[in-house]
Structures are given as structure tokens and as C-alpha cells.
Short mmCIF file of C-alpha atoms and ligand atoms in Angstrom, two decimals:
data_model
loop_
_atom_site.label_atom_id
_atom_site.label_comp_id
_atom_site.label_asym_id
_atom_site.label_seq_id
_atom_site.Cartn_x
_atom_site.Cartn_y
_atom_site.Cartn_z
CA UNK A 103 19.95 -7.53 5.77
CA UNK A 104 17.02 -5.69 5.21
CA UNK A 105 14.05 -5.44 7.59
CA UNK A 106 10.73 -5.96 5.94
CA UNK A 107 7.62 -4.12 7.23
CA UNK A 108 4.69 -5.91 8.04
CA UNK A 109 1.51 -3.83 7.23
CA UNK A 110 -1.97 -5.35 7.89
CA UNK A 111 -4.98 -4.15 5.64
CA UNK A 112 -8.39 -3.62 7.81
CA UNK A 113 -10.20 -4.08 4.94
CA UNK A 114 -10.24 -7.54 6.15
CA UNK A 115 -11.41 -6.79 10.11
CA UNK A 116 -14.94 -6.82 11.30
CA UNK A 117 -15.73 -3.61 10.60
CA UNK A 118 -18.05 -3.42 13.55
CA UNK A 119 -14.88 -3.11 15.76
CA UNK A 120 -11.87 -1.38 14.45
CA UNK A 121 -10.77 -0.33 17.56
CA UNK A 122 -9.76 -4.29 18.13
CA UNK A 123 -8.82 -4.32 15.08
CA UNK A 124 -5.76 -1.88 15.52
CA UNK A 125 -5.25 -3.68 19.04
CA UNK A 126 -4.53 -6.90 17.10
CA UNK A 127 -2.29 -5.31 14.60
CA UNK A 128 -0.36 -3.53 17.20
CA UNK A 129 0.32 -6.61 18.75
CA UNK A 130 1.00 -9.24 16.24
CA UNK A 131 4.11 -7.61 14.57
CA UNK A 132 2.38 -5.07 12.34
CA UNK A 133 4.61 -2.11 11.66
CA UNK A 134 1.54 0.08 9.75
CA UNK A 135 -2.03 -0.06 9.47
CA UNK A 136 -2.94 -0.12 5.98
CA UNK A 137 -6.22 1.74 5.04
CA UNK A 138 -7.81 0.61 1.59
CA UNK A 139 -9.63 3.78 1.16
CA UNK A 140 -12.33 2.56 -2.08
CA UNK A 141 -14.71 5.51 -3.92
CA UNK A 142 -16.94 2.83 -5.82
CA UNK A 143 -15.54 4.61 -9.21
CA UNK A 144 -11.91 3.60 -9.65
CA UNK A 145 -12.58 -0.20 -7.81
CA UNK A 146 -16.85 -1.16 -7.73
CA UNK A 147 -17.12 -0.97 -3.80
CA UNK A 148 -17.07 1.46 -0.76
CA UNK A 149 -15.34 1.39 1.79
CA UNK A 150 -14.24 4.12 4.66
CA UNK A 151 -12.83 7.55 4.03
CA UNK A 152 -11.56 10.78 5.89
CA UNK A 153 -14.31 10.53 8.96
CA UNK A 154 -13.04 7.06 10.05
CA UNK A 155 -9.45 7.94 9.51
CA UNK A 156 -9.72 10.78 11.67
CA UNK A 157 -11.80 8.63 14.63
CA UNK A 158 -9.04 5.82 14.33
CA UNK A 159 -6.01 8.32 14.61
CA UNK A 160 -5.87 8.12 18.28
CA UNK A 161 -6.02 4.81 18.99
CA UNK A 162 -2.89 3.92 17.31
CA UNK A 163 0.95 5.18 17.31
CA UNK A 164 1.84 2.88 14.33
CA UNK A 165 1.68 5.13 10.84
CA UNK A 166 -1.57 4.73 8.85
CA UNK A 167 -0.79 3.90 5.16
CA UNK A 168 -3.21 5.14 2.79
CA UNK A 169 -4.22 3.15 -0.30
CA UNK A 170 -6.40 5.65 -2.21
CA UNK A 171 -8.07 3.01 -4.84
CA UNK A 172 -10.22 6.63 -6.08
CA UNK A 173 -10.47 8.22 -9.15
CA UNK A 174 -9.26 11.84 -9.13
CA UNK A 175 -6.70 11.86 -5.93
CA UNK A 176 -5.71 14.85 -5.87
CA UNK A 177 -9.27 16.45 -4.51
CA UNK A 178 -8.77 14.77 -1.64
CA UNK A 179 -5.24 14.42 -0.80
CA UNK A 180 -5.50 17.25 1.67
CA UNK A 181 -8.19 16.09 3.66
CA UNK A 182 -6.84 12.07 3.55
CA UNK A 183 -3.35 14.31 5.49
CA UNK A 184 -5.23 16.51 7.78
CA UNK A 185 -7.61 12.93 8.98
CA UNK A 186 -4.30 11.13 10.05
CA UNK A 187 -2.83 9.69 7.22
CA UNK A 188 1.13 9.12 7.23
CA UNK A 189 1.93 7.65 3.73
CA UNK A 190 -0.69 8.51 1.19
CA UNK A 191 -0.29 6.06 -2.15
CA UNK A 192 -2.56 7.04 -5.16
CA UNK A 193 -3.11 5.15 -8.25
CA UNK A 194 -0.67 5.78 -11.62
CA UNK A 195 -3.83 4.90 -13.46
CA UNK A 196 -6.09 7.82 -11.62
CA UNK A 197 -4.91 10.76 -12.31
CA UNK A 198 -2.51 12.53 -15.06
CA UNK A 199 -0.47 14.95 -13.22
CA UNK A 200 1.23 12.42 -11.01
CA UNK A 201 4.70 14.12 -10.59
CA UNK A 202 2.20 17.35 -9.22
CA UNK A 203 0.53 15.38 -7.31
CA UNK A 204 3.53 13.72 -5.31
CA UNK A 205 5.01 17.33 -4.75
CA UNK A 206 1.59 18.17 -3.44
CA UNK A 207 1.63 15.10 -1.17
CA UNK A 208 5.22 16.10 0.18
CA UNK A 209 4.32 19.68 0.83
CA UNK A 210 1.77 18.28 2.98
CA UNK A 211 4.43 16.86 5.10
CA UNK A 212 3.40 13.25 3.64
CA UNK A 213 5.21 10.21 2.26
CA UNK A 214 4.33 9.86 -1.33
CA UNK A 215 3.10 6.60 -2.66
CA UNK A 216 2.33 5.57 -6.21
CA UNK A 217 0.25 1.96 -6.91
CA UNK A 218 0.40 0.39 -10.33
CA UNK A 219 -2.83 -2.31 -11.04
CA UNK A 220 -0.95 -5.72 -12.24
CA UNK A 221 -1.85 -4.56 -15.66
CA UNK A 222 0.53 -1.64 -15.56
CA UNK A 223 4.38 -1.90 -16.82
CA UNK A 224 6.77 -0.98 -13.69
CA UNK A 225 8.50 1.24 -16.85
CA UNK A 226 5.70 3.46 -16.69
CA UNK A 227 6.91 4.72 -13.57
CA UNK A 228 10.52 5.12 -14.79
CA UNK A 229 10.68 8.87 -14.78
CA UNK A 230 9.01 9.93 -11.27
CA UNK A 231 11.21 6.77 -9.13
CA UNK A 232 13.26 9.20 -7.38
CA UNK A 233 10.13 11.19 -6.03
CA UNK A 234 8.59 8.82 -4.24
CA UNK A 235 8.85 6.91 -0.52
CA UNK A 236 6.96 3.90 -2.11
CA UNK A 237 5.94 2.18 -5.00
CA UNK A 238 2.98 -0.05 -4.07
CA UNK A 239 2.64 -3.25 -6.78
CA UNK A 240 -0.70 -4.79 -6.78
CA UNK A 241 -0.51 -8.69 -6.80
CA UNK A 242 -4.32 -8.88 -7.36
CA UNK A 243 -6.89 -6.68 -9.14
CA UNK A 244 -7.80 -4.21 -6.52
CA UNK A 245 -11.16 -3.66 -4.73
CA UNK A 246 -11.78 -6.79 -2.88
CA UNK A 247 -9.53 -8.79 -0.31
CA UNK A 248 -9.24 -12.35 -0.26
CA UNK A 249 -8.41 -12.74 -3.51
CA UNK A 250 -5.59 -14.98 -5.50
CA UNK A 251 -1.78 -13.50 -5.90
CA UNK A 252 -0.97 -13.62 -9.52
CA UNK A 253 2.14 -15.07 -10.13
CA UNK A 254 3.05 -12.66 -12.77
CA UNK A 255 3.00 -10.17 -10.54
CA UNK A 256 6.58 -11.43 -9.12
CA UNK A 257 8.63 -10.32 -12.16
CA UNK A 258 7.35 -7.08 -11.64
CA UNK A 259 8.32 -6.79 -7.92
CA UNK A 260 12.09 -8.11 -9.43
CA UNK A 261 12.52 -5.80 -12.61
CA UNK A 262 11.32 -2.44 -9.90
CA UNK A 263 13.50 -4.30 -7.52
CA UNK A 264 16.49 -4.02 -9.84
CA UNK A 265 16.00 -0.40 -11.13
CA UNK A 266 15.95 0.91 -7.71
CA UNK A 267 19.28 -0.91 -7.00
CA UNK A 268 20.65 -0.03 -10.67
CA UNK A 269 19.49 3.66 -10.07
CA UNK A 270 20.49 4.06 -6.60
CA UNK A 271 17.11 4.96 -5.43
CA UNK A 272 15.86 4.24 -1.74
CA UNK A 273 12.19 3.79 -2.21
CA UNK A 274 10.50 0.99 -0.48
CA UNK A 275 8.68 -1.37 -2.33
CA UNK A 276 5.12 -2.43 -1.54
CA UNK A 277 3.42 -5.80 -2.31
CA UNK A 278 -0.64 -5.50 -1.84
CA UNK A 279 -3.04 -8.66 -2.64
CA UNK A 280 -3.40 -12.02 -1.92
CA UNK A 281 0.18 -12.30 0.28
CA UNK A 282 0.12 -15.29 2.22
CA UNK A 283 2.30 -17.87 4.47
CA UNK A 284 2.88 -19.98 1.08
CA UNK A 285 4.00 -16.68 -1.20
CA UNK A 286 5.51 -14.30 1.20
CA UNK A 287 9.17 -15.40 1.21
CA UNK A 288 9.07 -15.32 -2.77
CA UNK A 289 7.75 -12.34 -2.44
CA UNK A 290 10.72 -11.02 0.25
CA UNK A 291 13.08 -12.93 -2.47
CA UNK A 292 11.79 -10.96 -5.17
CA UNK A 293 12.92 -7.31 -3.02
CA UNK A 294 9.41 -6.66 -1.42
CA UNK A 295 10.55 -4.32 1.61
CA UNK A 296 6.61 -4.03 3.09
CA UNK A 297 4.28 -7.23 2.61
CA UNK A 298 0.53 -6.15 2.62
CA UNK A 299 -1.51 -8.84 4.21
CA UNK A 300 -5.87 -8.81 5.12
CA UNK A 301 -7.72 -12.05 4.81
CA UNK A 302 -4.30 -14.06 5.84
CA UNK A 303 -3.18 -11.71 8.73
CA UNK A 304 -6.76 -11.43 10.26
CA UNK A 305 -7.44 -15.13 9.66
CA UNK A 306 -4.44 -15.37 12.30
CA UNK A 307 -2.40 -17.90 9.23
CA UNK A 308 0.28 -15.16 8.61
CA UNK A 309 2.57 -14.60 10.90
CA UNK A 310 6.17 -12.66 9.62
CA UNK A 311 8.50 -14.31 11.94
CA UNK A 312 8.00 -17.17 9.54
CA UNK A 313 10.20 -15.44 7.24
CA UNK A 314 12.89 -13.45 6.51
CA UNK A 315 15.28 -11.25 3.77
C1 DX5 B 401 -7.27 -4.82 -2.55
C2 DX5 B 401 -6.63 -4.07 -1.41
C3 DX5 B 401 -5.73 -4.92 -0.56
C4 DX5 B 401 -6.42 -6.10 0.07
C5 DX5 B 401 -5.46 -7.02 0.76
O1 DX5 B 401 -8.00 -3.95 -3.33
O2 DX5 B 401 -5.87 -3.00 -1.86
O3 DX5 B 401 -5.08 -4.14 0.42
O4 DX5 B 401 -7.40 -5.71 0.97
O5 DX5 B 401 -6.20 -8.08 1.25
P1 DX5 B 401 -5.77 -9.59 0.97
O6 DX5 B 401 -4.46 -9.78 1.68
O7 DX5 B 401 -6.89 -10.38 1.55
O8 DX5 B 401 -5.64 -9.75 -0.53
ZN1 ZN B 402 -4.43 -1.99 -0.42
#
């Protein structure tokens, strides 16, 4: 049995107090903090960047994992590592040289992440699978939380789910956007090995003893 990681997105905590925020996650079962880092290019809004990283770093022991929703990654990969960041995920759709750019990410002593927008065919990934730590599939649009899970979005996390066990790979495989109590055990059934959760984990509805792989 596999052991799905919980990995709560503070996009959704009052960002007046993230210090309680990374209390809470600590001790409701998450396993990462998730960090929706937005550059009002690649997704409309703003969020935090390198500064907050780096204050947050020592109040937590759990790995920070890095959604970079920014256009042009790879200028800032080097400052997202030396602020804190564990796993650092970038967006196929932001940059060109993504096979550089995970190389670059692992020289840095990082896990490499690549996120595909719902959008984006899981085959487009096909040739750079065995580079990376984790493939994060979007189940909403990003650049807002709170949004809807789109159904579609399921086959996608099944058809990467069965390449990896085709190909032998040992990625782990990422589910970001509108995960819920009513979705998440598809989404577990489907071969999700971390479920991203922000308006239902900080709304105190999600809870992942409620399900299992
Ligand atoms: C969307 C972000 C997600 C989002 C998750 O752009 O990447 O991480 O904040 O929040 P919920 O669970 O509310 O969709
Ligand atoms: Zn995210």
C-alpha cells in the first residue's frame, strides 16, 4: 500500500499569520507545506516570493514545496533554493528548456517538479518522466484557490498514473486544485501519491484519515 502525502497550500491561510498557519499544518497530518508562489504574469495575481520563504524556513521542519505559477523559472530557481525551498515545481508551459532547467534544479540539491495546466496532454511530458521527483497535475486553472476540480482532470492523473507504472518510473504524482472530502479518494483511486488541499484543509472539512490507497 502506498502512503499518500498530505500537503496543505497557504494560499488559503490568513495571510496576516503564517506562523499559525504552519502550526496548524504541522499538526493536522500535513506532510509539506505547499507554497503557491504567483508573479501576476503566468496566473493574474501576486502572491509571496523568496523574502517570505526565507522568514517561514525556521518555523517549520516539514519540506516546503514550491509551486512556481511564474513565467520564466529559471531566473529565479536559485534564489526560490537558497530561501528554503525543498521541492521546486515549475510550469511545462513557462519556459522552453525544461530538461535544463530540471538539471539546474538538481544541481541545486533540489527535487525537481514539473506542473502541467489541465489544458496540457500528460504526453507532453513523455520524454523528461524519468528526470523528475514529481509531476504536479492541475485539477483547476491555476491562480486562485477555492475553485471547482474538473472532472476531466482524473483521466489525466490515470493515463500519468499508468506510464509511470508501464515505464518503471518512481516519480510521485501531485494533484493541485479544488481537492476535497467528496473527490479525494477518486483522486487516491486514480494513483495521486500527494493530494494538494487550501480552501478545504484550512476550512478544517478535509481531513486525510478519511481516506486511504
Ligand atoms: C491554484 C494553486 C493551488 C490552490 C489550492 O493556483 O496552485 O495550490 O491554492 O487551493 P484549493 O484547494 O482551494 O483549490
Ligand atoms: Zn499550487
Amino acid at each position: 500500500m502506498r502512503k499518500v502525502l498530505l500537503s496543505p497550500s497557504l494560499l488559503s491561510a490568513d495571510f496576516s499569520n503564517l506562523a499559525s498557519a504552519l502550526k496548524l499544518i504541522e499538526n493536522n497530518g500535513g506532510d509539506a507545506v505547499h507554497i503557491d508562489v504567483m508573479d501576476g504574469q503566468f496566473v493574474p495575481q501576486i502572491s509571496y516570493g523568496q523574502p517570505v520563504i526565507k522568514s517561514l524556513r525556521p518555523l517549520s521542519k516539514l519540506p516546503f514545496d514550491v509551486h512556481l505559477m511564474v513565467e520564466k523559472p529559471e531566473l529565479m530557481v536559485d534564489s526560490f533554493a537558497e530561501a528554503g525551498s525543498d521541492w521546486i515545481t515549475f510550469h511545462h508551459e513557462s519556459t522552453v528548456h525544461t530538461d535544463r532547467l530540471i538539471n539546474h534544479i538538481h544541481s541545486l540539491g533540489k527535487k525537481a517538479g514539473i506542473s502541467i495546466v489541465p489544458s496540457t496532454p500528460v504526453e507532453s511530458l513523455s520524454e523528461i518522466l524519468h528526470l523528475v521527483d514529481l509531476v504536479l497535475v492541475m485539477s483547476v486553472n491555476p491562480g486562485f484557490g477555492g475553485q471547482k476540480f474538473i472532472p476531466y482532470t482524473l483521466e489525466k492523473i490515470k493515463k500519468l498514473s499508468n506510464i509511470k507504472s508501464q515505464k518503471n518510473l518512481d516519480f510521485l504524482i501531485s494533484v493541485d486544485g479544488g481537492v476535497n472530502s467528496s473527490n479525494a479518494q477518486s483522486v487516491i483511486d486514480a494513483g495521486a501519491d500527494i493530494l494538494v488541499s487550501g480552501s478545504a484543509f484550512f476550512s478544517g472539512a478535509f481531513k486525510m484519515e478519511d481516506f486511504k490507497a
